XYZ file of C-alpha atoms in Angstrom:
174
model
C 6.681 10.438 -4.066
C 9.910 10.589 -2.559
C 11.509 13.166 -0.006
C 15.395 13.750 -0.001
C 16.286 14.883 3.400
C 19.093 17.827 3.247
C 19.196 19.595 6.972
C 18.954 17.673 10.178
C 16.220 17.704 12.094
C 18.256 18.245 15.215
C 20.367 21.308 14.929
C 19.782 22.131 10.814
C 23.327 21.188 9.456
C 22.962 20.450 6.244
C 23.425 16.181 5.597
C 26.307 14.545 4.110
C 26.391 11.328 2.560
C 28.642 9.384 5.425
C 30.079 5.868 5.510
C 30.376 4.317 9.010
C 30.427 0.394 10.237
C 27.409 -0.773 10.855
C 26.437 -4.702 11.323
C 26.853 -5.219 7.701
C 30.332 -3.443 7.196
C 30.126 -0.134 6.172
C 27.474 1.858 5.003
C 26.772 5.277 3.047
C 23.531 7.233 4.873
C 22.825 10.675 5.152
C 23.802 11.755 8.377
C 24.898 14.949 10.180
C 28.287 15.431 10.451
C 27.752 18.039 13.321
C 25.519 15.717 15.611
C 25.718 12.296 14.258
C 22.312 11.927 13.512
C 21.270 9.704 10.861
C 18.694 9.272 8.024
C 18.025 5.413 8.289
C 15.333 5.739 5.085
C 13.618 3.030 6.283
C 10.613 1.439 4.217
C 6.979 2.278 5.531
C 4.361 0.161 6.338
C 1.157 0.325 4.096
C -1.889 -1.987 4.439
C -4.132 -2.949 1.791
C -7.220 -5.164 1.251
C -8.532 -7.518 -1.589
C -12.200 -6.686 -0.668
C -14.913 -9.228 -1.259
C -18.230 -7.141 -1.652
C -21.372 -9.227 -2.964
C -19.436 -11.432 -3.961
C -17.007 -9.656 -6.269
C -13.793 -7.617 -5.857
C -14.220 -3.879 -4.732
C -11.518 -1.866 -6.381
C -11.367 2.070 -6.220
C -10.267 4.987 -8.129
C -8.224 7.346 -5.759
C -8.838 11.032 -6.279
C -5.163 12.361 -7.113
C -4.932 9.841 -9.641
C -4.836 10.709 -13.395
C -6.541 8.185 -15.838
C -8.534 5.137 -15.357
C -7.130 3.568 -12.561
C -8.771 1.266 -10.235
C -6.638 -0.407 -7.093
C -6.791 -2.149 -3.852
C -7.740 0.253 -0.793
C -4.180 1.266 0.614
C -3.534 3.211 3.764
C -0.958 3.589 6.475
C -0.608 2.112 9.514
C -1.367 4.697 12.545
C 0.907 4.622 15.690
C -0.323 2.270 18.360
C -2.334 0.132 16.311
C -2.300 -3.247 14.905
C -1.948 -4.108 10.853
C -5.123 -5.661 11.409
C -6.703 -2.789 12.983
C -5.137 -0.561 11.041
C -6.684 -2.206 7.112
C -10.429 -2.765 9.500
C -10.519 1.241 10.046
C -9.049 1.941 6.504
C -11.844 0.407 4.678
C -14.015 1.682 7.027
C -12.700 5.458 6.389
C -12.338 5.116 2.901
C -15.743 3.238 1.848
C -18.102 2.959 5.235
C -18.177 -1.288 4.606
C -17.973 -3.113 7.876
C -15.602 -6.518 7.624
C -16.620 -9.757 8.822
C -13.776 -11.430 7.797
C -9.999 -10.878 7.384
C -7.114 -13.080 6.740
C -3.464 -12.262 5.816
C -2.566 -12.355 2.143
C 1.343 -11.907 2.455
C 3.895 -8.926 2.803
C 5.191 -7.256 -0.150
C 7.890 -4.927 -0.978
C 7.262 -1.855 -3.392
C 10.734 -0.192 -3.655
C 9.611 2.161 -5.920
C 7.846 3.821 -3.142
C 10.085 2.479 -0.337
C 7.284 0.346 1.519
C 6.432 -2.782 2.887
C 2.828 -3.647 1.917
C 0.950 -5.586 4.391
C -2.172 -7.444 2.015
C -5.250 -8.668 3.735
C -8.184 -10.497 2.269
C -11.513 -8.541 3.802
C -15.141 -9.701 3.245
C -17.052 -7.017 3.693
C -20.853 -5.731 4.110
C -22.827 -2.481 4.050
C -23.459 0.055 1.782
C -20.542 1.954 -0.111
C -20.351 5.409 0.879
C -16.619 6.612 -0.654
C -14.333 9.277 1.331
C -13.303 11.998 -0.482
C -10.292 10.426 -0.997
C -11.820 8.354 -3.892
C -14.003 9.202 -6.370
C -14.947 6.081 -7.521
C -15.640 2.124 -7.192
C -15.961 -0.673 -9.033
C -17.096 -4.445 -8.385
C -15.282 -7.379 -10.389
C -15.959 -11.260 -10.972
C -12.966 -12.764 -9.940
C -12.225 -14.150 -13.661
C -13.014 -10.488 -14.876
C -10.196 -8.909 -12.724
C -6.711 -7.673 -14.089
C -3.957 -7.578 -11.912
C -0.893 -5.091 -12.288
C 2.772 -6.294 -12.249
C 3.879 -4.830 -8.977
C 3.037 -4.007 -5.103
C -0.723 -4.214 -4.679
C -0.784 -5.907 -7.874
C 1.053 -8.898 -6.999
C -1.120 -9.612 -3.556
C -4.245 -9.564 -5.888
C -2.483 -11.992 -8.134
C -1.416 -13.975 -5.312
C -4.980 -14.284 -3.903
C -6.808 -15.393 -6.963
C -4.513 -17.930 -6.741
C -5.635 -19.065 -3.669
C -9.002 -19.515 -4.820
C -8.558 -21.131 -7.637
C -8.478 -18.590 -10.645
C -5.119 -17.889 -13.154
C -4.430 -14.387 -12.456
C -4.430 -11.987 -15.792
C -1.940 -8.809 -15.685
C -2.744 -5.630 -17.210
C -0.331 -4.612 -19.609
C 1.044 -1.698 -18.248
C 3.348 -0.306 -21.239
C 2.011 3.762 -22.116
């Protein structure tokens, strides 16, 4: 999902694609030609979690998703917090687990989306009560997971690696 700016949120003149020098030479942005403000389009942060549930891997179905998807839980980081904090109350919202344990993965870029995806490992305990948000769960063996070729997909990849276990991609052609 992707939102083209076209009036500033300043004064409401419509945005022009404008090249001015900026540390790297010059560069096209939207920008208003009446003010000077400017569209930087910068990427957003999103967290996500490999979550280790009795000993398998908790992924979940979102609810605005069509098909037979199952993924990492994903959310954004609120103002003022930490991306630690900010994955903790995430799985927390989404399926009522508490963590015990949480270590960086890595960062990864999903253009696509424009976002920066910040990948934790969480261990986590309770009982899974889902937000509305999803509408479903599943638990996998680590050998029994598939992975998917980009974003979430690759920190999943990248953490069965850590432990040990040859990641296997789902192919992803329709």
């Amino acid at each position: 999902m992707t939102h083209e700016w076209r009036f500033c949120p300043n004064c409401a003149t419509p945005l022009a694609r404008i090249a001015l020098a900026e540390d790297g030479g010059n560069k096209e942005r939207l920008r208003c030609p009446a003010c000077g403000w400017t569209h930087w389009n910068n990427p957003t942060p999103v967290l996500a979690a490999v979550i280790e549930y009795q000993g398998k891997i908790l992924l979940a179905k979102n609810a605005a998703w069509k098909g037979n998807v199952y993924a990492l839980i994903t959310g954004f980081m609120e103002a003022g917090e930490t991306p630690k904090d900010g994955i903790v109350r995430e799985i927390e919202e989404e399926t009522s687990l508490e963590v015990t344990s949480l270590d960086l993965i890595g960062v990864y870029d999903f253009q696509r989306m424009n976002q920066v995806i910040i990948a934790y490992h969480a261990v986590a305990r309770g009982e899974v009560k889902l937000s509305p948000e999803l509408v479903d769960y599943r638990l996998y063996a680590h050998d029994r997971v598939r992975c998917w070729p980009q974003g979430t997909g690759l920190a999943l990849a990248d953490w069965l690696r850590s432990r040990g276990f040859e990641p296997v991609f789902a192919d992803m052609r329709g």
